[in-house]
Amino acid sequence: MVRASDYMEHCSLSEALKILLDEFAHPRIKEQRMRARDALGFMLAGDVYSERNVPHYSASAVDGYAVQSRSTAGASPATPVVLGHGEFSWVNTGMPVGDYDSVVMVEDTSAGPALSDDSAEAARLRIFRSLTQGENVRAVGEDVMNGQLLASRGERVTCALVSLMLCAGVSEVSVRAKPRTLFIPTGDEIVSGDEWLSGAHIPAGLVADSNSLYAEAIFKSWGYSLDVAPILPDKPGIIKEEVLRAARGYDLVLVSAGSAKGSRDHSAGILSDLGCMLFRYVRMKPGRPAMAANVEGVPVIVSPGFPMSCAVTLWLLVYPILKRLSGEAISTDYISEAVASTETLSASFMIQHSSPQGVAECLRVKCASVNGEMLCWPLTAGASVLWALAEADGIVMLPEETLECPKGTRASVRLTKRVDFSKRILFQGSDDPAVGLLVPIMRELGYDFAIRAVGSMGGLAALGRGEAHLAAAHLLDTSDGTYNTSYIARFAAGRDWRRRLIFRREQGIMTAPGNPKDIRGFAALASGEVMFENRQPGAGTRVLLDYMLKRNGLSAADVLGYDRISITHLEAANKVASGVADATLGIASAAAALGLYFIPIATEPYELVFSEGFFDHPAAGALTEAIESGEWRRSVVNMGGYELP
Amino acid sequence: MVRASDYMEHCSLSEALKILLDEFAHPRIKEQRMRARDALGFMLAGDVYSERNVPHYSASAVDGYAVQSRSTAGASPATPVVLGHGEFSWVNTGMPVGDYDSVVMVEDTSAGPALSDDSAEAARLRIFRSLTQGENVRAVGEDVMNGQLLASRGERVTCALVSLMLCAGVSEVSVRAKPRTLFIPTGDEIVSGDEWLSGAHIPAGLVADSNSLYAEAIFKSWGYSLDVAPILPDKPGIIKEEVLRAARGYDLVLVSAGSAKGSRDHSAGILSDLGCMLFRYVRMKPGRPAMAANVEGVPVIVSPGFPMSCAVTLWLLVYPILKRLSGEAISTDYISEAVASTETLSASFMIQHSSPQGVAECLRVKCASVNGEMLCWPLTAGASVLWALAEADGIVMLPEETLECPKGTRASVRLTKRVDFSKRILFQGSDDPAVGLLVPIMRELGYDFAIRAVGSMGGLAALGRGEAHLAAAHLLDTSDGTYNTSYIARFAAGRDWRRRLIFRREQGIMTAPGNPKDIRGFAALASGEVMFENRQPGAGTRVLLDYMLKRNGLSAADVLGYDRISITHLEAANKVASGVADATLGIASAAAALGLYFIPIATEPYELVFSEGFFDHPAAGALTEAIESGEWRRSVVNMGGYELP
């Protein structure tokens, strides 16, 4: 198709969607005939009518005796009517009433012990209630009638409809075939899942093809199948050939472009050559480089390579076009369907957030209900970060007009997990892997334990602002060598916060395995030859570092890398394990986890600090139980470097 | 197991559930190992940790030049820093930065045209911005770190987690095996689906085994598989053997008992012999005869045979025990999950409803938003009626304390369909198949048209009470032979209701094919030999009947069956088609649909009557379009007996 290159660039999300849906406003939707019993989840292509009466006979609705209603005229408990042989017939519920027109419930009758209506003896039945015609009889067609409309074209086949169609004698139905989609992963840096997991060394620069797996999984959850092509190298000629072939064999083609700009430029060229570009660059974050085209009547959508960008493209652009290709209406709130959100929650931002001007932003958030207030906070916004998507409770879509979201801004969270927030407690504070081990135990008990690793002081401050149920601290008061007390008092400001020592742990200097730079203590950190990795201000570990430096007559300026910051023990340890840093200060369990050399420096108490109302919380008992459980205590000791009280 | 027969009978729903869940409080849940990529939807049996750093190298976050941050110190637009060969390296987004520690975006640099860092010529790069260490670099492990907890045991595997596990190098996971369930249909009156659809004559008294199909479908929608046993006859010895065998091979056994009381007595005896009865008779409607037992450590639940009773047993008792056997927490609102309800709506009862004392009742309802008020009305409550379940918008659970629900009572509707109520208009009035034909056309246009067949006067009255968007009438004013005007004026009471004639239709007397009783006109109805089927008071057809009787010098008392009532044309016609009645008065299309003999009597106008605000409703335009569409007009004419204006 030849068209002037007048496609839109840098359009808003709603413009992009409109362009896409207008371009494919009336797709030809194939129909397929299938057995009605297999049609669950499909959309009907035509109206479905009953082919029978259900029931197909007059059935008794109760257990009792079928009788002619007129023969019961005048019956009452005081004036029973007596019927003789041939005037009544026992029927169970569901049995045909034959020539009789009503059924008297067995409770309204009395008879001799051996009641049988074909006994040679003249068996009699006393009836204590008069009946109207049709009483206790399910008429022919009471459920559905022959010819009755069961469901209309365009309706989805539900469980109820499947079984109803069976009863109604419908063997086959015409349904709208679901669209067939091909997902083509491309990029020189992408490695197939099998190869990624094969155990072979993966050179720097290569990443797993996780987009194919995510797309396959989400299509399945939407009720659609997805074919996945083998990974294509970033060669325009090859990609072009595959896209064209795919457009000729599928109803929708998705291309996952490499992340690099060059790769995206290729895609744009390919789409322009093959068909008609619809738009390029969408003002959404993540997912900005997304583009779409019409290739021989088939929509082709190119998503950026970053996992989160690909996911957002799938939710915001691919899901609606799939619905269009299925002949289904697109809900106003299709985003909730796309992310399989079961509920939308109103929450307020626990921390400030800035959103780019003119760009619709998709945030992955976690939530917690603290002091009766539903709070949410964004997890990292990196487009390449999958963990945040897996960890999130839900999604917040910030419209393009949104700029500043001060703390307290209200947001709609489309929950992607079913969470009973009344059973979740929010911990903010010093991160320790042992605390993480409480999570599965709490969950087993039916509760949840959410963790924000903000450092000891960050946690106490959050507790003070009513933004957490509990905090944890291991803060050394350098003036008197005590831990936590003065800090807690300062943040508690008179409130009744309780504390509980849950373990003591070893802090020390970690180095690469084997301690290649022969670091013996803090003096080595000031040698100028050791790159240190520090913790963030407010972290108890940093407080300890400053104290130890002072005790050794050193200052921050002496330490190379003092300004380099990691937020958790594991992050800092990881810097050492990967060679980016030579040493850091941290806990024994982090060093052990990464196989690092560990020089013990101090053993410090780690205390949980509870807000004043904490022990009224439903989860409080479970937390106590978890902390006191043999399971937790053993797993903590196993990590090494912990002493339990 | 021998236990005193002290099980509970006639317990409340919550008691039954508690008994069941307490009995199986800690089921042994098998684990299975599977490929992480296949684990979507399963619950993790153990914690999952990352086996790699992601990324596993320091990656550029942008397109630009990797540099040593310290070499850019002091750079600004006014004071650019110039780097030479070996001091920088082009990197695309995602490429490794190697020994460099930061990346300057290409926008913050300028270089000569043929920029290459391995050119023999001393290529230079001007940098206009100073960088900090790590700027624009995704650190090793920025997404997930080696050893980081990805998900805890008990969590469900989501799409995001599946792809995250791949990136994190997790090949296999241990998941909780899903429970295996066997469904055993029993009953002498049940016929397999294949036989039901085979075309063979089905004798009176037999019904389709729709429960197996419904159970299979709903298990699938819940994410569980279900095995279905062949239908067993109502012979205790055989059923007992099968149940025992099933209990030894499955984690859960469901038995669909025959509907008859005798059949249920068998079930109770079987369960008592094989194991330990837990409860029998639950105060819920429908589903009262449900019972459960523990057979060799396996839950066995017997549901009543009626389709709706079986469905309710599945939702209210089977779903929670399935969750327990899966090791999943049971939500407070598990019912919404069981019925796949996407949303709960608050609505008020449009009509009064009486609920049995002490019994939790499950109502199938439809909803509509009229005049800003969300209304709901129960569909038929029959336990055997599947159509109502398929047609319903949702479910209302009335607690056992509920007795009287006067009109206006507020109820929570668990919606089982996604309905945009702003696009649905509610029609109440005289039923005509031609009006039903508007439904698919309205739906195609993106709107919905809900119909309550309450007769002409019922419809106008509902319109007058603000309980419908439109009504329809074909009411003859016998005083002057005009149609509708006087009635509309009476109900409208001054409001501006508009009318629109949408067709004229033939009314006549319908008899069995071939008119075996040689009925020529109304005189025959008074012969005493013809059983008539009437319509309900307020139906336009009944008004016509009364008029025609009067014109023929007859009275209601002369007509045998005058008191027998059907609610719609099809229902009345069906009585004739099935031989329950000899004749009825109704429309030509109903006769044609059922192949009945038709004696035309009169042609009457059928008018839609619109509430005063109707034409402001979003769906008004679509309705007009539907009525004027060639598609509708043709399909109406095809039915026969209609004249279009």
Short mmCIF file of N, CA, C and O in Angstrom, two decimals, chain B residues 493-588:
data_model
loop_
_atom_site.label_atom_id
_atom_site.label_comp_id
_atom_site.label_asym_id
_atom_site.label_seq_id
_atom_site.Cartn_x
_atom_site.Cartn_y
_atom_site.Cartn_z
N ALA B 493 -49.69 9.97 33.46
CA ALA B 493 -50.11 11.00 34.43
C ALA B 493 -49.45 12.34 34.14
O ALA B 493 -48.83 12.95 35.02
N GLY B 494 -49.56 12.76 32.92
CA GLY B 494 -49.06 14.08 32.57
C GLY B 494 -47.63 14.12 32.09
O GLY B 494 -47.19 15.13 31.53
N ARG B 495 -46.88 13.07 32.30
CA ARG B 495 -45.48 13.11 31.85
C ARG B 495 -45.41 12.97 30.33
O ARG B 495 -46.31 12.38 29.71
N ASP B 496 -44.33 13.49 29.77
CA ASP B 496 -44.18 13.49 28.33
C ASP B 496 -43.63 12.17 27.82
O ASP B 496 -42.44 12.03 27.56
N TRP B 497 -44.50 11.18 27.71
CA TRP B 497 -44.07 9.89 27.17
C TRP B 497 -44.32 9.88 25.67
O TRP B 497 -45.43 10.17 25.23
N ARG B 498 -43.30 9.48 24.93
CA ARG B 498 -43.52 9.37 23.50
C ARG B 498 -43.83 7.93 23.13
O ARG B 498 -43.53 7.01 23.87
N ARG B 499 -44.44 7.79 21.96
CA ARG B 499 -44.82 6.46 21.50
C ARG B 499 -44.28 6.26 20.11
O ARG B 499 -44.09 7.20 19.35
N ARG B 500 -44.10 5.02 19.76
CA ARG B 500 -43.68 4.71 18.40
C ARG B 500 -44.22 3.36 18.01
O ARG B 500 -43.95 2.34 18.64
N LEU B 501 -44.98 3.37 16.94
CA LEU B 501 -45.48 2.12 16.39
C LEU B 501 -44.33 1.42 15.71
O LEU B 501 -43.71 1.98 14.81
N ILE B 502 -44.01 0.20 16.13
CA ILE B 502 -42.90 -0.48 15.45
C ILE B 502 -43.36 -1.62 14.54
O ILE B 502 -42.65 -2.00 13.63
N PHE B 503 -44.54 -2.13 14.77
CA PHE B 503 -45.12 -3.08 13.81
C PHE B 503 -46.57 -3.33 14.18
O PHE B 503 -47.03 -2.96 15.27
N ARG B 504 -47.26 -3.93 13.24
CA ARG B 504 -48.58 -4.48 13.52
C ARG B 504 -48.40 -5.99 13.43
O ARG B 504 -47.64 -6.48 12.60
N ARG B 505 -49.15 -6.68 14.24
CA ARG B 505 -48.97 -8.13 14.20
C ARG B 505 -50.31 -8.85 14.29
O ARG B 505 -51.28 -8.31 14.85
N GLU B 506 -50.30 -10.04 13.75
CA GLU B 506 -51.52 -10.84 13.77
C GLU B 506 -51.63 -11.60 15.09
O GLU B 506 -50.71 -12.26 15.51
N GLN B 507 -52.80 -11.50 15.67
CA GLN B 507 -53.15 -12.34 16.81
C GLN B 507 -54.17 -13.36 16.33
O GLN B 507 -54.95 -13.08 15.43
N GLY B 508 -54.14 -14.51 16.91
CA GLY B 508 -55.12 -15.51 16.49
C GLY B 508 -55.17 -16.66 17.47
O GLY B 508 -54.48 -16.67 18.48
N ILE B 509 -56.01 -17.61 17.12
CA ILE B 509 -56.13 -18.80 17.96
C ILE B 509 -55.17 -19.84 17.42
O ILE B 509 -55.15 -20.11 16.21
N MET B 510 -54.37 -20.41 18.30
CA MET B 510 -53.44 -21.46 17.88
C MET B 510 -53.92 -22.80 18.42
O MET B 510 -54.36 -22.90 19.57
N THR B 511 -53.80 -23.81 17.58
CA THR B 511 -54.16 -25.15 18.01
C THR B 511 -53.05 -26.10 17.61
O THR B 511 -52.10 -25.73 16.93
N ALA B 512 -53.21 -27.37 18.01
CA ALA B 512 -52.25 -28.38 17.59
C ALA B 512 -52.21 -28.43 16.08
O ALA B 512 -53.18 -28.06 15.41
N PRO B 513 -51.08 -28.89 15.50
CA PRO B 513 -51.00 -28.97 14.04
C PRO B 513 -52.18 -29.76 13.48
O PRO B 513 -52.59 -30.77 14.05
N GLY B 514 -52.72 -29.22 12.39
CA GLY B 514 -53.85 -29.91 11.77
C GLY B 514 -55.19 -29.63 12.45
O GLY B 514 -56.22 -30.11 12.01
N ASN B 515 -55.12 -28.85 13.53
CA ASN B 515 -56.37 -28.44 14.20
C ASN B 515 -57.30 -29.64 14.45
O ASN B 515 -58.44 -29.70 13.95
N PRO B 516 -56.84 -30.61 15.23
CA PRO B 516 -57.59 -31.87 15.38
C PRO B 516 -58.99 -31.70 15.96
O PRO B 516 -59.89 -32.49 15.69
N LYS B 517 -59.19 -30.64 16.78
CA LYS B 517 -60.52 -30.46 17.36
C LYS B 517 -61.38 -29.52 16.51
O LYS B 517 -62.44 -29.07 16.96
N ASP B 518 -60.87 -29.22 15.32
CA ASP B 518 -61.63 -28.42 14.36
C ASP B 518 -62.19 -27.13 14.97
O ASP B 518 -63.40 -26.84 14.90
N ILE B 519 -61.29 -26.41 15.59
CA ILE B 519 -61.70 -25.15 16.21
C ILE B 519 -61.79 -24.09 15.12
O ILE B 519 -60.84 -23.87 14.38
N ARG B 520 -62.96 -23.43 15.04
CA ARG B 520 -63.12 -22.42 13.98
C ARG B 520 -63.07 -21.00 14.54
O ARG B 520 -62.78 -20.06 13.83
N GLY B 521 -63.44 -20.84 15.78
CA GLY B 521 -63.48 -19.49 16.35
C GLY B 521 -63.73 -19.58 17.83
O GLY B 521 -63.57 -20.64 18.45
N PHE B 522 -64.14 -18.46 18.39
CA PHE B 522 -64.28 -18.39 19.83
C PHE B 522 -65.40 -19.28 20.38
O PHE B 522 -65.33 -19.75 21.51
N ALA B 523 -66.40 -19.50 19.57
CA ALA B 523 -67.50 -20.36 20.04
C ALA B 523 -66.98 -21.72 20.47
O ALA B 523 -67.43 -22.31 21.46
N ALA B 524 -65.99 -22.21 19.74
CA ALA B 524 -65.45 -23.53 20.06
C ALA B 524 -64.83 -23.56 21.45
O ALA B 524 -64.84 -24.59 22.13
N LEU B 525 -64.30 -22.41 21.89
CA LEU B 525 -63.64 -22.39 23.20
C LEU B 525 -64.64 -22.60 24.32
O LEU B 525 -64.26 -22.97 25.43
N ALA B 526 -65.92 -22.32 24.03
CA ALA B 526 -66.94 -22.47 25.06
C ALA B 526 -67.61 -23.82 25.00
O ALA B 526 -68.58 -24.09 25.73
N SER B 527 -67.08 -24.70 24.16
CA SER B 527 -67.76 -25.98 23.96
C SER B 527 -67.58 -26.93 25.13
O SER B 527 -68.26 -27.91 25.25
N GLY B 528 -66.63 -26.62 25.99
CA GLY B 528 -66.38 -27.54 27.11
C GLY B 528 -65.46 -28.68 26.71
O GLY B 528 -65.05 -29.48 27.54
N GLU B 529 -65.11 -28.77 25.43
CA GLU B 529 -64.26 -29.86 24.97
C GLU B 529 -62.86 -29.39 24.65
O GLU B 529 -62.00 -30.20 24.26
N VAL B 530 -62.69 -28.08 24.76
CA VAL B 530 -61.40 -27.50 24.40
C VAL B 530 -60.75 -26.91 25.66
O VAL B 530 -61.35 -26.06 26.34
N MET B 531 -59.54 -27.38 25.97
CA MET B 531 -58.81 -26.83 27.12
C MET B 531 -58.03 -25.61 26.63
O MET B 531 -57.17 -25.72 25.75
N PHE B 532 -58.35 -24.45 27.19
CA PHE B 532 -57.71 -23.21 26.77
C PHE B 532 -56.54 -22.89 27.69
O PHE B 532 -56.50 -23.32 28.84
N GLU B 533 -55.57 -22.15 27.17
CA GLU B 533 -54.49 -21.65 28.00
C GLU B 533 -54.53 -20.12 27.88
O GLU B 533 -54.45 -19.60 26.76
N ASN B 534 -54.66 -19.44 28.98
CA ASN B 534 -54.84 -17.99 28.96
C ASN B 534 -53.50 -17.30 29.24
O ASN B 534 -52.49 -17.94 29.50
N ARG B 535 -53.53 -16.00 29.16
CA ARG B 535 -52.39 -15.18 29.54
C ARG B 535 -52.70 -14.50 30.86
O ARG B 535 -53.81 -14.52 31.35
N GLN B 536 -51.65 -13.86 31.42
CA GLN B 536 -51.83 -13.28 32.76
C GLN B 536 -52.64 -11.99 32.67
O GLN B 536 -52.63 -11.30 31.65
N PRO B 537 -53.33 -11.64 33.77
CA PRO B 537 -54.05 -10.36 33.80
C PRO B 537 -53.08 -9.22 33.50
O PRO B 537 -51.95 -9.21 34.00
N GLY B 538 -53.52 -8.29 32.67
CA GLY B 538 -52.65 -7.18 32.30
C GLY B 538 -51.98 -7.40 30.97
O GLY B 538 -51.41 -6.47 30.39
N ALA B 539 -52.03 -8.62 30.44
CA ALA B 539 -51.44 -8.87 29.12
C ALA B 539 -52.40 -8.37 28.06
O ALA B 539 -53.61 -8.60 28.14
N GLY B 540 -51.85 -7.71 27.06
CA GLY B 540 -52.69 -7.20 25.98
C GLY B 540 -53.47 -8.31 25.30
O GLY B 540 -54.61 -8.12 24.89
N THR B 541 -52.85 -9.49 25.22
CA THR B 541 -53.50 -10.61 24.58
C THR B 541 -54.74 -11.05 25.38
O THR B 541 -55.76 -11.44 24.82
N ARG B 542 -54.66 -10.98 26.68
CA ARG B 542 -55.80 -11.34 27.52
C ARG B 542 -56.92 -10.32 27.37
O ARG B 542 -58.11 -10.67 27.33
N VAL B 543 -56.52 -9.05 27.26
CA VAL B 543 -57.51 -8.00 27.03
C VAL B 543 -58.25 -8.27 25.71
O VAL B 543 -59.47 -8.16 25.62
N LEU B 544 -57.47 -8.66 24.71
CA LEU B 544 -58.07 -8.97 23.41
C LEU B 544 -59.02 -10.17 23.54
O LEU B 544 -60.13 -10.16 22.98
N LEU B 545 -58.58 -11.17 24.26
CA LEU B 545 -59.43 -12.35 24.46
C LEU B 545 -60.77 -11.96 25.08
O LEU B 545 -61.84 -12.34 24.58
N ASP B 546 -60.69 -11.18 26.16
CA ASP B 546 -61.92 -10.79 26.86
C ASP B 546 -62.84 -10.02 25.91
O ASP B 546 -64.06 -10.21 25.91
N TYR B 547 -62.24 -9.19 25.11
CA TYR B 547 -63.02 -8.41 24.16
C TYR B 547 -63.69 -9.31 23.14
O TYR B 547 -64.87 -9.17 22.83
N MET B 548 -62.92 -10.25 22.62
CA MET B 548 -63.46 -11.14 21.60
C MET B 548 -64.53 -12.06 22.18
O MET B 548 -65.52 -12.37 21.51
N LEU B 549 -64.32 -12.50 23.41
CA LEU B 549 -65.36 -13.35 24.04
C LEU B 549 -66.66 -12.56 24.15
O LEU B 549 -67.74 -13.04 23.80
N LYS B 550 -66.51 -11.33 24.63
CA LYS B 550 -67.68 -10.48 24.81
C LYS B 550 -68.38 -10.26 23.48
O LYS B 550 -69.61 -10.39 23.37
N ARG B 551 -67.59 -9.98 22.46
CA ARG B 551 -68.17 -9.76 21.14
C ARG B 551 -68.90 -10.98 20.63
O ARG B 551 -69.82 -10.90 19.84
N ASN B 552 -68.45 -12.14 21.08
CA ASN B 552 -69.09 -13.38 20.66
C ASN B 552 -70.17 -13.84 21.64
O ASN B 552 -70.66 -14.96 21.55
N GLY B 553 -70.49 -12.96 22.57
CA GLY B 553 -71.56 -13.32 23.51
C GLY B 553 -71.15 -14.39 24.51
O GLY B 553 -72.01 -15.12 25.03
N LEU B 554 -69.88 -14.51 24.77
CA LEU B 554 -69.40 -15.53 25.70
C LEU B 554 -68.84 -14.87 26.95
O LEU B 554 -68.60 -13.66 26.98
N SER B 555 -68.66 -15.71 27.98
CA SER B 555 -68.04 -15.15 29.18
C SER B 555 -66.87 -16.05 29.60
O SER B 555 -66.73 -17.17 29.11
N ALA B 556 -66.05 -15.53 30.49
CA ALA B 556 -64.88 -16.27 30.97
C ALA B 556 -65.28 -17.63 31.53
O ALA B 556 -64.61 -18.63 31.32
N ALA B 557 -66.40 -17.66 32.23
CA ALA B 557 -66.84 -18.91 32.86
C ALA B 557 -67.09 -20.00 31.84
O ALA B 557 -67.03 -21.19 32.15
N ASP B 558 -67.36 -19.58 30.60
CA ASP B 558 -67.67 -20.57 29.56
C ASP B 558 -66.41 -21.28 29.08
O ASP B 558 -66.51 -22.34 28.45
N VAL B 559 -65.29 -20.67 29.33
CA VAL B 559 -64.06 -21.18 28.72
C VAL B 559 -63.32 -22.09 29.70
O VAL B 559 -62.83 -21.64 30.74
N LEU B 560 -63.21 -23.35 29.34
CA LEU B 560 -62.46 -24.30 30.16
C LEU B 560 -60.98 -23.94 30.09
O LEU B 560 -60.41 -23.83 29.00
N GLY B 561 -60.37 -23.72 31.25
CA GLY B 561 -58.95 -23.36 31.27
C GLY B 561 -58.70 -21.87 31.30
O GLY B 561 -57.56 -21.44 31.20
N TYR B 562 -59.79 -21.07 31.42
CA TYR B 562 -59.61 -19.62 31.44
C TYR B 562 -58.63 -19.18 32.54
O TYR B 562 -57.94 -18.18 32.42
N ASP B 563 -58.61 -19.96 33.63
CA ASP B 563 -57.74 -19.59 34.76
C ASP B 563 -56.31 -20.11 34.62
O ASP B 563 -55.47 -19.86 35.48
N ARG B 564 -56.07 -20.83 33.55
CA ARG B 564 -54.71 -21.34 33.39
C ARG B 564 -53.87 -20.26 32.73
O ARG B 564 -54.26 -19.70 31.72
N ILE B 565 -52.73 -19.97 33.31
CA ILE B 565 -51.99 -18.78 32.92
C ILE B 565 -50.58 -19.07 32.42
O ILE B 565 -49.84 -19.84 33.05
N SER B 566 -50.23 -18.48 31.30
CA SER B 566 -48.84 -18.44 30.85
C SER B 566 -48.41 -16.98 30.76
O SER B 566 -49.24 -16.09 30.55
N ILE B 567 -47.13 -16.76 30.90
CA ILE B 567 -46.65 -15.37 31.00
C ILE B 567 -46.23 -14.78 29.64
O ILE B 567 -46.18 -13.58 29.47
N THR B 568 -45.86 -15.61 28.69
CA THR B 568 -45.46 -15.09 27.39
C THR B 568 -46.16 -15.87 26.29
O THR B 568 -46.72 -16.94 26.51
N HIS B 569 -46.10 -15.29 25.07
CA HIS B 569 -46.71 -15.96 23.92
C HIS B 569 -46.12 -17.37 23.75
O HIS B 569 -46.84 -18.34 23.50
N LEU B 570 -44.81 -17.46 23.83
CA LEU B 570 -44.17 -18.75 23.59
C LEU B 570 -44.56 -19.77 24.64
O LEU B 570 -44.72 -20.95 24.36
N GLU B 571 -44.68 -19.30 25.87
CA GLU B 571 -45.04 -20.22 26.95
C GLU B 571 -46.43 -20.79 26.70
O GLU B 571 -46.68 -21.99 26.82
N ALA B 572 -47.36 -19.90 26.33
CA ALA B 572 -48.73 -20.36 26.04
C ALA B 572 -48.73 -21.29 24.84
O ALA B 572 -49.37 -22.34 24.84
N ALA B 573 -48.00 -20.89 23.79
CA ALA B 573 -47.95 -21.72 22.59
C ALA B 573 -47.36 -23.09 22.91
O ALA B 573 -47.77 -24.11 22.38
N ASN B 574 -46.40 -23.07 23.80
CA ASN B 574 -45.76 -24.32 24.19
C ASN B 574 -46.73 -25.27 24.88
O ASN B 574 -46.65 -26.49 24.72
N LYS B 575 -47.66 -24.71 25.63
CA LYS B 575 -48.66 -25.56 26.28
C LYS B 575 -49.48 -26.29 25.23
O LYS B 575 -49.86 -27.44 25.41
N VAL B 576 -49.77 -25.59 24.15
CA VAL B 576 -50.53 -26.21 23.07
C VAL B 576 -49.65 -27.23 22.36
O VAL B 576 -50.08 -28.35 22.08
N ALA B 577 -48.42 -26.85 22.07
CA ALA B 577 -47.51 -27.74 21.34
C ALA B 577 -47.26 -29.03 22.11
O ALA B 577 -47.08 -30.09 21.51
N SER B 578 -47.28 -28.96 23.42
CA SER B 578 -46.99 -30.17 24.20
C SER B 578 -48.25 -30.92 24.58
O SER B 578 -48.18 -31.95 25.24
N GLY B 579 -49.39 -30.41 24.17
CA GLY B 579 -50.63 -31.14 24.42
C GLY B 579 -51.28 -30.90 25.76
O GLY B 579 -52.32 -31.47 26.07
N VAL B 580 -50.64 -30.04 26.56
CA VAL B 580 -51.23 -29.73 27.86
C VAL B 580 -52.52 -28.90 27.68
O VAL B 580 -53.44 -28.98 28.46
N ALA B 581 -52.51 -28.10 26.61
CA ALA B 581 -53.71 -27.33 26.29
C ALA B 581 -54.07 -27.58 24.83
O ALA B 581 -53.23 -28.03 24.04
N ASP B 582 -55.33 -27.30 24.49
CA ASP B 582 -55.77 -27.50 23.11
C ASP B 582 -55.67 -26.23 22.29
O ASP B 582 -55.54 -26.28 21.07
N ALA B 583 -55.78 -25.08 22.96
CA ALA B 583 -55.80 -23.83 22.21
C ALA B 583 -55.35 -22.69 23.11
O ALA B 583 -55.46 -22.75 24.33
N THR B 584 -54.83 -21.66 22.46
CA THR B 584 -54.54 -20.43 23.17
C THR B 584 -54.66 -19.29 22.18
O THR B 584 -54.80 -19.51 20.97
N LEU B 585 -54.63 -18.06 22.69
CA LEU B 585 -54.67 -16.89 21.82
C LEU B 585 -53.27 -16.32 21.83
O LEU B 585 -52.66 -16.19 22.89
N GLY B 586 -52.77 -15.99 20.65
CA GLY B 586 -51.42 -15.45 20.64
C GLY B 586 -51.01 -15.03 19.25
O GLY B 586 -51.80 -15.01 18.32
N ILE B 587 -49.72 -14.69 19.13
CA ILE B 587 -49.25 -14.10 17.88
C ILE B 587 -48.81 -15.16 16.88
O ILE B 587 -48.35 -16.24 17.25
N ALA B 588 -48.93 -14.78 15.62
CA ALA B 588 -48.60 -15.70 14.54
C ALA B 588 -47.18 -16.23 14.64
O ALA B 588 -46.92 -17.40 14.36
#
